[in-house]
Amino acid sequence: MNSEKKLGAGRVVAVAIENNKTSQHAAKWAVDNLLPKDQCLLLIHVRQKSSSASQGSGIRQMVLDDDDIISPFTRAGKSYESSKLPDSDISFVSSGRPSIDRIFPTMYDDLDTASGRLSGVSDSDTRSFASSMSSQTNSIDDYSFSSQSRLSDCTDDVEFEMRRLKQELKQTMDMYSSACKEAMTAKQRAMELQRWKAEEQKRSEDSQTVDASAIQFMEMEQDRIRAEALEKIAVLEAQKRMTQVERRKPSESFGHGPAMYRRYTIEEIEEATNMFSDSLKIGEGGYGPVYRSELDCTQVAIKVLKPDAAQGREQFQQEVEVLSRIRHPNMVLLLGACPEYGCLVYEYMANGSLDDCLFRRGSSRPPLPWQLRFQIAAEIATGLLFLHQTKPEPLVHRDLKPGNILLDRNYVSKISDVGLARLVPPSVADSVTQYRMTSTAGTFCYIDPEYQQTGMLGIKSDIYSLGIMLLQLVTARPPMGLTHHVSRSIEKGTFPEMLDPAVEDWPVEHAMHFAKLSLGCAEMRRKDRPDLGKVVLPELNKLRAFAEESMSPMMMFGLRTGGNGGGGGGYIPRNSNPSSSTHSVSASST
């Protein structure tokens, strides 16, 4: 009874809760306002069904889960039965969220420890609990309505908050999209800027390259224009000088008065040559054939101009003007001429040309001894220096070669064929300037390479030809590549093999000195060649003196003298002074 009264006198507060925060506030409010001391709190977990299942009934079904509610009727250590409303399992709610009953553990502990308070439960107790429950129905309904209104307000707040968040999210997404678009635009602009920068840089490099090429082209063009101007100036100067030379009378060049030679008629020439008989023909060159004849009881050589000879008339006039006004023991002597037909009459040279003697053309022609070769070299240099020192203007031979060096019966060498010789300004003799010719002349392998390339003529153009000819004197070899072969043999120590094998008693040391001097004369560059009067001729005179000292008594006393005009003659002793020769006269200009 006491227990029934106590139970009936007390009240049980029930709170319906759901899976939201509002239920927590409702439970707290019920504890603070509705639950007096020593009263029980009943938490009811509500699970709503779907709208389709709840239509028509209007009744909210709920489940009372004693697993989550600490019952006031439970004794410690005793089991109890739990009853659930069908289709109202709300265990998933309590599993994920903390239950309200865990907020008040002390209250539940008091209920558990009050073992005697609920020990005698009977039907009357049950009825008392039912009556107390019914007495609280109205208050529970009031609270349920209030709770629903609060839940509705909370739902509205949540929806409002959701809308606000969605709006903010939308705005954020719009801002992000705008930022992405701006970033893409900036990236594209950066790429375009980079591309433009690369194009500008490439354009700048191309412009610099074009500028450099243009500058280089302009410099080359200026050099070309400057070279053309210099060349035109040189041509004009050459033409001016040539005009002055052509206008100058022969007397102004070689002295006063007419040319000093005898004039022959064509009838005299035809009679002397037996109407140009082939039996009297002893040679032929570019100018024309040469006949051995006799005029005025003197052995002569007559050179007849070919009708089709290139520049033959000019060569004839040049040779007549030069040889008729100069005299030198090492220059061939012009005896007369037939101007109407271009015939030249020279003294007869019994031993022919140096080319014939070196290569032993003709019957019974002995090889030239080395002593005689040294003498011939000195005589050629002496005659050439005479031409270069002609006054008032020097003469350049331009066609110096063994074929134009003639040997008389005493093997005295004389320079012939001066038809290509040219007068050059006096300054050329001092190696200050060069005289430009519009066309080069000479023989291949003997012509000055610098003169051949540039047309600039100077007295050292003859020095190159002299060097090649001197090398042939000691080697008796063709001129092609001769300088290369001789220089290589000197470097390798095989120079004796280059000497003419027809001579067995070569003085190798003196011959090598002779060859080195000849190589110096045959330098490719004109400025590298030695001076004829200061270097070349003094050295050759020393070698000639050495050769005269080495002559055998047989040669000195002339035991091999005599001979005919066509072949080899005898050796007649000669001293170093050319004036002792039979046909020698002092060098002079008439």
Coordinates of C-alpha atoms in Angstrom, one line a residue:
M1 CA 0.0 0.0 0.0
N2 CA 2.7 2.4 0.9
S3 CA 4.3 1.7 -2.4
E4 CA 1.1 2.2 -4.2
K5 CA 0.4 5.4 -2.5
K6 CA 3.9 6.6 -3.1
L7 CA 3.6 5.7 -6.7
G8 CA 0.1 7.2 -7.0
A9 CA 1.1 10.3 -5.3
G10 CA 4.1 10.9 -7.6
R11 CA 4.0 11.8 -11.3
V12 CA 5.7 10.4 -14.3
V13 CA 7.0 12.9 -16.9
A14 CA 7.2 11.5 -20.5
V15 CA 9.1 13.3 -23.2
A16 CA 8.7 12.4 -26.9
I17 CA 12.0 12.8 -28.7
E18 CA 13.2 12.5 -32.3
N19 CA 16.6 12.4 -34.1
N20 CA 17.3 16.2 -33.9
K21 CA 18.7 18.8 -31.6
T22 CA 15.2 20.1 -30.7
S23 CA 14.5 16.9 -28.7
Q24 CA 17.5 17.6 -26.6
H25 CA 16.2 21.1 -25.7
A26 CA 12.8 19.6 -25.0
A27 CA 14.2 17.0 -22.6
K28 CA 16.2 19.6 -20.8
W29 CA 13.3 21.9 -20.5
A30 CA 11.1 19.1 -19.1
V31 CA 13.7 18.3 -16.5
D32 CA 14.0 21.9 -15.5
N33 CA 10.3 22.8 -15.3
L34 CA 8.2 19.6 -15.1
L35 CA 10.1 17.2 -13.1
P36 CA 9.9 17.6 -9.3
K37 CA 12.1 15.8 -6.8
D38 CA 11.9 12.1 -6.7
Q39 CA 9.8 11.9 -9.9
C40 CA 10.4 9.7 -12.9
L41 CA 11.2 10.8 -16.5
L42 CA 10.0 8.8 -19.4
L43 CA 11.7 9.3 -22.8
I44 CA 9.6 8.2 -25.8
H45 CA 11.6 7.8 -29.0
V46 CA 9.2 8.6 -31.9
R47 CA 9.8 7.2 -35.4
Q48 CA 7.6 8.7 -38.2
K49 CA 6.5 6.6 -41.1
S50 CA 6.3 7.7 -44.6
S51 CA 3.5 10.0 -45.7
S52 CA 1.8 7.2 -47.7
A53 CA 1.6 4.9 -44.8
S54 CA 0.3 7.4 -42.3
Q55 CA -2.5 8.9 -44.5
G56 CA -6.0 8.1 -43.3
S57 CA -5.1 7.1 -39.9
G58 CA -3.9 10.4 -38.4
I59 CA -2.4 8.4 -35.5
R60 CA 1.3 8.7 -34.7
Q61 CA 2.7 5.3 -33.9
M62 CA 5.6 5.2 -31.5
V63 CA 7.8 2.6 -30.0
L64 CA 8.8 2.4 -26.4
D65 CA 12.2 0.9 -26.3
D66 CA 13.1 -0.2 -22.8
D67 CA 16.7 -0.8 -23.9
D68 CA 17.3 3.0 -24.1
I69 CA 15.0 3.9 -21.1
I70 CA 15.8 3.1 -17.6
S71 CA 12.5 2.0 -16.2
P72 CA 11.6 2.9 -12.6
F73 CA 10.1 -0.5 -12.2
T74 CA 13.4 -2.3 -12.9
R75 CA 15.1 -3.8 -10.0
A76 CA 18.8 -4.2 -9.9
G77 CA 20.0 -7.5 -11.1
K78 CA 16.4 -8.5 -12.3
S79 CA 15.3 -8.9 -15.9
Y80 CA 12.2 -7.3 -17.4
E81 CA 10.2 -7.6 -20.5
S82 CA 10.3 -5.1 -23.2
S83 CA 7.4 -4.3 -25.4
K84 CA 7.6 -2.6 -28.7
L85 CA 5.0 -1.2 -30.9
P86 CA 5.0 -3.0 -34.3
D87 CA 6.7 -1.2 -37.2
S88 CA 8.2 1.3 -34.9
D89 CA 11.8 0.3 -34.6
I90 CA 13.8 3.4 -33.7
S91 CA 17.0 1.7 -32.7
F92 CA 18.9 3.3 -35.6
V93 CA 18.2 6.7 -34.0
S94 CA 19.6 5.8 -30.6
S95 CA 22.6 4.1 -32.0
G96 CA 23.9 7.2 -33.7
R97 CA 23.1 9.9 -31.2
P98 CA 23.4 10.1 -27.4
S99 CA 20.1 9.5 -25.6
I100 CA 18.6 12.0 -23.2
D101 CA 18.7 9.5 -20.4
R102 CA 22.5 9.7 -20.4
I103 CA 22.2 13.3 -19.5
F104 CA 20.9 12.4 -16.0
P105 CA 22.9 9.4 -14.8
T106 CA 22.5 10.3 -11.1
M107 CA 18.7 10.2 -11.4
Y108 CA 18.8 6.8 -12.9
D109 CA 21.3 5.6 -10.3
D110 CA 18.8 6.7 -7.6
L111 CA 16.1 4.8 -9.2
D112 CA 18.3 1.7 -9.4
T113 CA 19.5 1.9 -5.9
A114 CA 16.0 2.3 -4.5
S115 CA 15.5 -1.4 -4.2
G116 CA 12.7 -1.3 -1.7
R117 CA 10.8 1.4 -3.5
L118 CA 9.5 -0.8 -6.3
S119 CA 9.9 -4.2 -4.7
G120 CA 6.3 -5.0 -4.2
V121 CA 4.7 -4.4 -7.6
S122 CA 1.2 -5.7 -7.9
D123 CA -1.9 -5.2 -10.0
S124 CA -2.9 -2.3 -7.7
D125 CA 0.5 -0.7 -8.4
T126 CA -0.2 -1.1 -12.1
R127 CA -3.6 0.5 -11.8
S128 CA -2.1 3.3 -9.8
F129 CA 0.5 3.8 -12.5
A130 CA -2.2 3.8 -15.1
S131 CA -4.2 6.4 -13.3
S132 CA -1.2 8.5 -12.8
M133 CA -0.4 8.1 -16.5
S134 CA -4.0 9.1 -17.4
S135 CA -3.7 12.2 -15.1
Q136 CA -0.7 13.3 -17.1
T137 CA -2.2 12.9 -20.5
N138 CA -3.3 16.4 -20.9
S139 CA 0.0 17.8 -19.9
I140 CA 1.8 15.5 -22.3
D141 CA -0.5 16.6 -25.1
D142 CA 0.2 20.2 -24.4
Y143 CA 3.9 19.5 -24.4
S144 CA 3.6 17.5 -27.6
F145 CA 1.9 20.4 -29.4
S146 CA 4.5 22.8 -28.0
S147 CA 7.3 20.4 -29.1
Q148 CA 5.8 20.1 -32.6
S149 CA 5.6 23.8 -33.0
R150 CA 9.2 24.1 -31.9
L151 CA 10.2 21.4 -34.3
S152 CA 8.3 23.2 -37.1
D153 CA 10.1 26.4 -36.3
C154 CA 13.4 24.6 -36.2
T155 CA 12.7 23.0 -39.5
D156 CA 11.9 26.4 -41.0
D157 CA 15.2 27.6 -39.6
V158 CA 17.0 24.7 -41.1
E159 CA 15.4 25.2 -44.4
F160 CA 16.2 28.9 -44.4
E161 CA 19.7 28.1 -43.4
M162 CA 19.9 25.5 -46.2
R163 CA 18.6 28.0 -48.7
R164 CA 21.1 30.6 -47.4
L165 CA 23.9 28.1 -47.7
K166 CA 22.8 27.0 -51.1
Q167 CA 22.7 30.6 -52.2
E168 CA 26.1 31.2 -50.7
L169 CA 27.3 28.0 -52.4
K170 CA 25.9 29.2 -55.7
Q171 CA 27.5 32.5 -55.3
T172 CA 30.8 30.9 -54.3
M173 CA 30.5 28.6 -57.4
D174 CA 29.8 31.6 -59.6
M175 CA 32.7 33.4 -58.2
Y176 CA 34.9 30.3 -58.6
S177 CA 33.7 29.9 -62.2
S178 CA 34.4 33.6 -62.8
A179 CA 37.8 33.2 -61.2
C180 CA 38.5 30.1 -63.4
K181 CA 37.5 32.0 -66.5
E182 CA 39.7 34.9 -65.5
A183 CA 42.5 32.5 -64.8
M184 CA 42.1 30.9 -68.2
T185 CA 41.9 34.3 -69.8
A186 CA 45.0 35.4 -68.0
K187 CA 46.8 32.2 -69.0
Q188 CA 45.8 32.7 -72.6
R189 CA 47.0 36.3 -72.4
A190 CA 50.2 35.2 -70.8
M191 CA 50.7 32.6 -73.6
E192 CA 49.9 35.1 -76.2
L193 CA 52.3 37.5 -74.6
Q194 CA 55.0 34.8 -74.4
R195 CA 54.4 34.0 -78.1
W196 CA 54.5 37.7 -79.0
K197 CA 57.7 38.0 -77.0
A198 CA 59.3 35.0 -78.8
E199 CA 58.2 36.4 -82.2
E200 CA 59.6 39.8 -81.3
Q201 CA 62.8 38.2 -80.2
K202 CA 63.0 36.1 -83.4
R203 CA 62.2 39.2 -85.4
S204 CA 64.9 41.1 -83.6
E205 CA 67.4 38.4 -84.2
D206 CA 66.4 38.2 -87.9
S207 CA 66.7 42.0 -88.1
Q208 CA 70.2 41.8 -86.5
T209 CA 71.2 39.1 -88.9
V210 CA 69.9 41.0 -91.8
D211 CA 71.6 44.1 -90.6
A212 CA 74.9 42.2 -90.2
S213 CA 74.5 40.7 -93.7
A214 CA 73.7 44.2 -95.1
I215 CA 76.7 45.7 -93.4
Q216 CA 78.9 42.9 -94.6
F217 CA 77.4 43.3 -98.1
M218 CA 78.0 47.0 -98.0
E219 CA 81.6 46.5 -96.9
M220 CA 82.2 44.0 -99.7
E221 CA 80.5 46.3 -102.2
Q222 CA 82.6 49.2 -101.0
D223 CA 85.8 47.1 -101.3
R224 CA 84.7 46.0 -104.8
I225 CA 84.0 49.6 -105.8
R226 CA 87.3 50.7 -104.3
A227 CA 89.1 47.9 -106.1
E228 CA 87.4 48.8 -109.4
A229 CA 88.2 52.4 -108.9
L230 CA 91.9 51.6 -108.2
E231 CA 91.9 49.4 -111.2
K232 CA 90.4 52.1 -113.4
I233 CA 92.9 54.5 -112.1
A234 CA 95.8 52.1 -112.9
V235 CA 94.4 51.5 -116.4
L236 CA 94.1 55.2 -117.0
E237 CA 97.6 55.8 -115.8
A238 CA 98.9 52.9 -117.9
Q239 CA 97.0 54.3 -121.0
K240 CA 98.4 57.7 -120.3
R241 CA 101.9 56.4 -120.0
M242 CA 101.5 54.3 -123.1
T243 CA 100.2 57.2 -125.0
Q244 CA 103.2 59.3 -123.9
V245 CA 105.6 56.4 -124.9
E246 CA 103.9 56.0 -128.3
R247 CA 104.0 59.7 -129.0
R248 CA 107.6 59.9 -128.0
K249 CA 109.9 59.6 -131.0
P250 CA 112.6 56.9 -131.1
S251 CA 115.2 59.6 -130.7
E252 CA 113.8 60.6 -127.4
S253 CA 114.1 57.1 -126.1
F254 CA 117.5 56.0 -127.3
G255 CA 119.1 59.1 -128.5
H256 CA 118.9 61.5 -131.4
G257 CA 119.0 60.7 -135.1
P258 CA 117.6 57.9 -137.1
A259 CA 117.9 54.2 -136.4
M260 CA 121.4 52.8 -136.9
Y261 CA 121.0 49.8 -139.1
R262 CA 121.4 48.9 -142.8
R263 CA 118.4 48.6 -145.0
Y264 CA 118.2 45.7 -147.3
T265 CA 115.8 45.2 -150.2
I266 CA 113.6 42.2 -150.6
E267 CA 115.6 41.2 -153.6
E268 CA 118.8 41.0 -151.5
I269 CA 117.1 39.0 -148.9
E270 CA 115.7 36.5 -151.5
E271 CA 119.1 36.2 -153.1
A272 CA 120.8 35.5 -149.8
T273 CA 118.3 32.9 -148.7
N274 CA 118.1 31.3 -152.2
M275 CA 114.4 32.3 -152.4
F276 CA 113.9 31.1 -148.8
S277 CA 115.1 27.6 -149.4
D278 CA 114.4 25.0 -146.8
S279 CA 118.0 23.8 -147.0
L280 CA 119.1 27.0 -145.4
K281 CA 116.4 27.0 -142.8
I282 CA 118.0 26.6 -139.3
G283 CA 114.9 27.2 -137.1
E284 CA 111.5 28.7 -136.7
G285 CA 109.8 30.6 -133.9
G286 CA 106.6 32.5 -133.3
Y287 CA 107.8 35.4 -135.3
G288 CA 108.7 33.3 -138.3
P289 CA 111.5 31.1 -139.9
V290 CA 115.2 31.7 -139.5
Y291 CA 117.6 31.2 -142.4
R292 CA 121.4 30.9 -142.4
S293 CA 122.8 33.2 -145.2
E294 CA 125.7 35.4 -146.2
L295 CA 125.4 39.1 -146.8
D296 CA 128.4 41.4 -147.4
C297 CA 130.7 38.5 -147.0
T298 CA 129.5 38.0 -143.5
Q299 CA 127.7 35.0 -142.0
V300 CA 124.2 36.2 -140.9
A301 CA 121.0 34.8 -139.7
I302 CA 117.9 36.2 -141.4
K303 CA 114.5 36.1 -139.5
V304 CA 111.5 36.5 -141.8
L305 CA 108.2 37.7 -140.5
K306 CA 105.3 35.3 -141.2
P307 CA 102.3 37.0 -142.9
D308 CA 99.9 35.7 -140.3
A309 CA 102.1 36.4 -137.2
A310 CA 100.2 37.9 -134.4
Q311 CA 101.5 41.4 -133.6
G312 CA 104.4 40.6 -135.9
R313 CA 104.7 44.1 -137.3
E314 CA 104.8 45.6 -133.8
Q315 CA 107.5 43.2 -132.7
F316 CA 109.5 44.0 -135.8
Q317 CA 109.3 47.7 -135.1
Q318 CA 110.1 47.2 -131.4
E319 CA 113.2 45.0 -132.1
V320 CA 114.5 47.4 -134.7
E321 CA 114.2 50.4 -132.4
V322 CA 115.8 48.6 -129.5
L323 CA 118.7 46.6 -131.1
S324 CA 119.6 49.3 -133.5
R325 CA 120.4 51.7 -130.7
I326 CA 122.1 49.6 -128.1
R327 CA 125.4 47.7 -128.1
H328 CA 126.5 45.1 -125.5
P329 CA 128.6 42.0 -125.8
N330 CA 125.8 39.9 -124.3
M331 CA 123.1 41.3 -126.6
V332 CA 122.6 39.9 -130.1
L333 CA 123.9 42.3 -132.8
L334 CA 121.3 43.6 -135.4
L335 CA 123.1 44.1 -138.7
G336 CA 120.2 45.3 -140.8
A337 CA 116.5 44.9 -141.8
C338 CA 114.0 45.0 -144.6
P339 CA 111.2 47.1 -143.2
E340 CA 108.8 46.5 -146.1
Y341 CA 108.7 42.8 -145.5
G342 CA 109.6 42.6 -141.8
C343 CA 113.0 40.8 -142.3
L344 CA 115.7 41.1 -139.6
V345 CA 119.4 40.4 -140.2
Y346 CA 121.4 39.3 -137.2
E347 CA 125.0 38.2 -136.6
Y348 CA 125.2 34.4 -137.0
M349 CA 125.5 32.5 -133.7
A350 CA 127.4 29.3 -134.6
N351 CA 126.3 27.2 -131.6
G352 CA 122.6 27.9 -131.7
S353 CA 120.5 28.5 -128.7
L354 CA 121.1 27.5 -125.1
D355 CA 118.1 25.3 -125.3
D356 CA 119.7 23.2 -128.0
C357 CA 123.0 22.9 -126.1
L358 CA 121.4 21.9 -122.8
F359 CA 119.2 19.2 -124.3
R360 CA 121.9 18.3 -127.0
R361 CA 119.7 18.7 -130.0
G362 CA 121.7 18.0 -133.2
S363 CA 124.4 15.6 -134.1
S364 CA 127.7 15.3 -132.2
R365 CA 126.8 18.0 -129.7
P366 CA 128.9 17.5 -126.5
P367 CA 127.4 18.4 -123.1
L368 CA 128.3 21.7 -121.7
P369 CA 130.8 21.5 -118.8
W370 CA 129.8 23.0 -115.5
Q371 CA 132.5 25.7 -115.8
L372 CA 131.0 26.9 -119.0
R373 CA 127.5 26.8 -117.5
F374 CA 128.6 29.1 -114.6
Q375 CA 130.1 31.5 -117.2
I376 CA 126.9 31.5 -119.3
A377 CA 124.8 32.3 -116.2
A378 CA 126.9 35.3 -115.3
E379 CA 126.8 36.6 -118.9
I380 CA 123.0 36.3 -119.1
A381 CA 122.7 38.2 -115.9
T382 CA 125.1 40.9 -117.2
G383 CA 123.1 41.4 -120.4
L384 CA 119.8 41.5 -118.5
L385 CA 121.1 44.1 -116.1
F386 CA 122.1 46.2 -119.1
L387 CA 118.5 46.2 -120.4
H388 CA 117.2 47.1 -117.0
Q389 CA 119.6 50.0 -116.7
T390 CA 118.8 51.5 -120.1
K391 CA 118.4 55.2 -120.1
P392 CA 116.2 57.2 -119.9
E393 CA 113.8 54.4 -119.4
P394 CA 114.5 50.7 -118.5
L395 CA 113.6 47.8 -120.7
V396 CA 111.9 44.6 -119.6
H397 CA 112.5 41.7 -121.9
R398 CA 109.3 39.7 -120.9
D399 CA 110.3 36.6 -122.8
L400 CA 113.6 35.4 -121.3
K401 CA 114.1 31.6 -121.8
P402 CA 116.9 29.3 -123.0
G403 CA 115.5 29.4 -126.6
N404 CA 116.2 33.2 -126.7
I405 CA 119.8 32.9 -125.4
L406 CA 122.1 32.4 -128.4
L407 CA 125.7 31.1 -128.2
D408 CA 128.4 32.1 -130.7
R409 CA 131.3 30.0 -131.8
N410 CA 133.2 30.8 -128.6
Y411 CA 130.1 30.0 -126.4
V412 CA 129.6 33.6 -125.5
S413 CA 125.9 33.9 -124.6
K414 CA 123.8 36.7 -126.0
I415 CA 120.2 37.7 -125.4
S416 CA 117.9 37.9 -128.5
D417 CA 114.3 38.3 -129.4
V418 CA 113.6 41.6 -127.7
G419 CA 110.5 42.2 -129.8
L420 CA 108.3 41.7 -126.7
A421 CA 110.5 44.1 -124.6
R422 CA 108.7 47.1 -123.1
L423 CA 109.8 50.4 -121.9
V424 CA 108.7 51.1 -118.4
P425 CA 108.8 54.3 -116.3
P426 CA 112.1 55.0 -114.5
S427 CA 110.5 54.6 -111.1
V428 CA 109.9 50.9 -111.9
A429 CA 113.7 50.4 -112.0
D430 CA 113.8 51.5 -108.4
S431 CA 111.0 49.0 -107.5
V432 CA 108.7 51.8 -106.3
T433 CA 105.8 51.3 -108.7
Q434 CA 104.7 48.8 -111.3
Y435 CA 103.7 49.3 -114.8
R436 CA 100.4 47.8 -115.8
M437 CA 100.0 46.2 -119.2
T438 CA 96.6 45.6 -120.7
S439 CA 97.8 42.2 -122.0
T440 CA 100.5 39.8 -120.7
A441 CA 103.2 38.3 -122.9
G442 CA 105.7 35.6 -122.5
T443 CA 106.2 31.9 -122.4
F444 CA 104.4 29.5 -120.1
C445 CA 106.5 28.3 -117.1
Y446 CA 108.9 31.3 -117.6
I447 CA 106.4 34.2 -117.2
D448 CA 106.2 36.0 -113.9
P449 CA 103.1 34.6 -112.0
E450 CA 102.4 38.0 -110.4
Y451 CA 102.6 39.7 -113.8
Q452 CA 100.4 37.0 -115.3
Q453 CA 97.7 37.5 -112.7
T454 CA 97.7 41.3 -112.3
G455 CA 99.3 42.6 -115.5
M456 CA 101.6 44.6 -113.4
L457 CA 105.0 44.7 -115.1
G458 CA 108.3 45.4 -113.4
I459 CA 112.0 44.7 -113.8
K460 CA 111.7 41.8 -111.4
S461 CA 109.4 40.1 -113.8
D462 CA 112.5 39.2 -115.7
I463 CA 114.2 37.9 -112.5
Y464 CA 111.6 35.1 -112.2
S465 CA 112.4 34.0 -115.8
L466 CA 116.1 34.2 -115.0
G467 CA 115.7 31.9 -112.0
I468 CA 113.9 29.2 -114.0
M469 CA 116.6 29.3 -116.7
L470 CA 119.4 29.1 -114.2
L471 CA 117.9 26.0 -112.6
Q472 CA 117.8 24.4 -116.1
L473 CA 121.5 25.2 -116.5
V474 CA 122.5 22.9 -113.7
T475 CA 119.7 20.2 -114.1
A476 CA 119.0 20.1 -117.9
R477 CA 115.4 19.4 -117.0
P478 CA 112.1 20.8 -118.4
P479 CA 110.8 23.9 -116.5
M480 CA 107.5 22.4 -115.4
G481 CA 107.6 22.1 -111.6
L482 CA 111.3 22.4 -111.6
T483 CA 111.5 24.8 -108.5
H484 CA 109.4 22.3 -106.5
H485 CA 111.6 19.3 -107.4
V486 CA 114.9 21.2 -106.7
S487 CA 113.7 22.6 -103.3
R488 CA 112.5 19.1 -102.2
S489 CA 115.8 17.5 -103.2
I490 CA 117.7 20.1 -101.2
E491 CA 115.5 19.4 -98.1
K492 CA 115.9 15.6 -98.5
G493 CA 119.6 15.8 -99.2
T494 CA 119.3 14.3 -102.6
F495 CA 120.3 17.4 -104.6
P496 CA 123.2 15.6 -106.4
E497 CA 120.6 13.5 -108.1
M498 CA 119.0 16.6 -109.6
L499 CA 122.2 17.7 -111.4
D500 CA 122.7 17.0 -115.1
P501 CA 124.1 13.4 -115.2
A502 CA 125.9 14.2 -118.5
V503 CA 128.5 16.2 -116.3
E504 CA 130.3 13.9 -113.9
D505 CA 132.6 16.3 -112.1
W506 CA 130.0 18.7 -110.5
P507 CA 131.2 20.7 -107.5
V508 CA 128.2 19.8 -105.4
E509 CA 128.6 22.6 -102.8
H510 CA 129.0 25.3 -105.4
A511 CA 126.2 23.8 -107.5
M512 CA 123.9 23.8 -104.5
H513 CA 124.7 27.5 -103.8
F514 CA 124.0 28.2 -107.4
A515 CA 120.6 26.4 -107.1
K516 CA 119.6 28.2 -104.0
L517 CA 120.3 31.5 -105.6
S518 CA 118.2 30.4 -108.6
L519 CA 115.3 29.4 -106.3
G520 CA 115.4 32.9 -104.7
C521 CA 115.1 34.4 -108.1
A522 CA 112.1 32.2 -108.8
E523 CA 110.0 33.2 -105.8
M524 CA 106.3 33.5 -106.4
R525 CA 106.0 37.0 -104.9
R526 CA 107.9 39.7 -106.6
K527 CA 109.0 41.4 -103.4
D528 CA 110.8 38.2 -102.2
R529 CA 113.1 38.1 -105.2
P530 CA 116.7 39.4 -104.8
D531 CA 118.0 42.4 -106.6
L532 CA 119.8 41.6 -109.8
G533 CA 122.6 44.2 -109.6
K534 CA 123.2 44.0 -105.8
V535 CA 122.8 40.3 -105.1
V536 CA 122.4 38.0 -108.1
L537 CA 125.1 39.2 -110.4
P538 CA 127.8 39.5 -107.7
E539 CA 127.2 35.9 -106.6
L540 CA 127.2 34.7 -110.2
N541 CA 130.5 36.5 -110.9
K542 CA 132.0 34.7 -107.9
L543 CA 130.9 31.3 -109.3
R544 CA 132.3 32.3 -112.7
A545 CA 135.7 33.1 -111.2
F546 CA 135.6 29.8 -109.4
A547 CA 134.8 28.1 -112.7
E548 CA 137.7 29.8 -114.6
E549 CA 140.1 28.7 -111.9
S550 CA 138.9 25.1 -112.3
M551 CA 139.3 25.0 -116.1
S552 CA 141.6 22.3 -117.4
P553 CA 144.7 23.1 -119.4
M554 CA 143.0 21.5 -122.5
M555 CA 140.1 24.0 -122.3
M556 CA 142.4 26.9 -121.4
F557 CA 144.6 26.5 -124.5
G558 CA 141.7 25.8 -126.8
L559 CA 142.6 22.4 -128.1
R560 CA 139.0 21.7 -129.1
T561 CA 138.3 24.7 -131.3
G562 CA 136.6 25.1 -134.6
G563 CA 133.4 23.6 -135.8
N564 CA 130.7 24.3 -138.2
G565 CA 127.6 26.5 -137.9
G566 CA 125.1 23.8 -137.2
G567 CA 126.7 21.8 -134.5
G568 CA 129.0 22.0 -131.5
G569 CA 132.1 24.2 -131.9
G570 CA 135.3 24.3 -130.0
Y571 CA 136.0 25.9 -126.6
I572 CA 138.1 29.0 -126.8
P573 CA 139.6 30.4 -123.6
R574 CA 137.8 33.4 -122.1
N575 CA 138.6 35.5 -119.1
S576 CA 136.0 37.1 -116.9
N577 CA 136.1 40.3 -118.9
P578 CA 133.5 40.0 -121.7
S579 CA 135.3 42.7 -123.7
S580 CA 138.0 40.1 -124.7
S581 CA 135.5 38.2 -126.8
T582 CA 136.0 38.3 -130.6
H583 CA 132.6 39.9 -131.2
S584 CA 132.4 41.9 -128.1
V585 CA 132.0 45.7 -128.0
S586 CA 131.7 48.0 -125.1
A587 CA 128.2 48.6 -123.8
S588 CA 127.0 51.8 -125.1
S589 CA 124.0 53.6 -126.5
T590 CA 124.3 55.5 -129.8

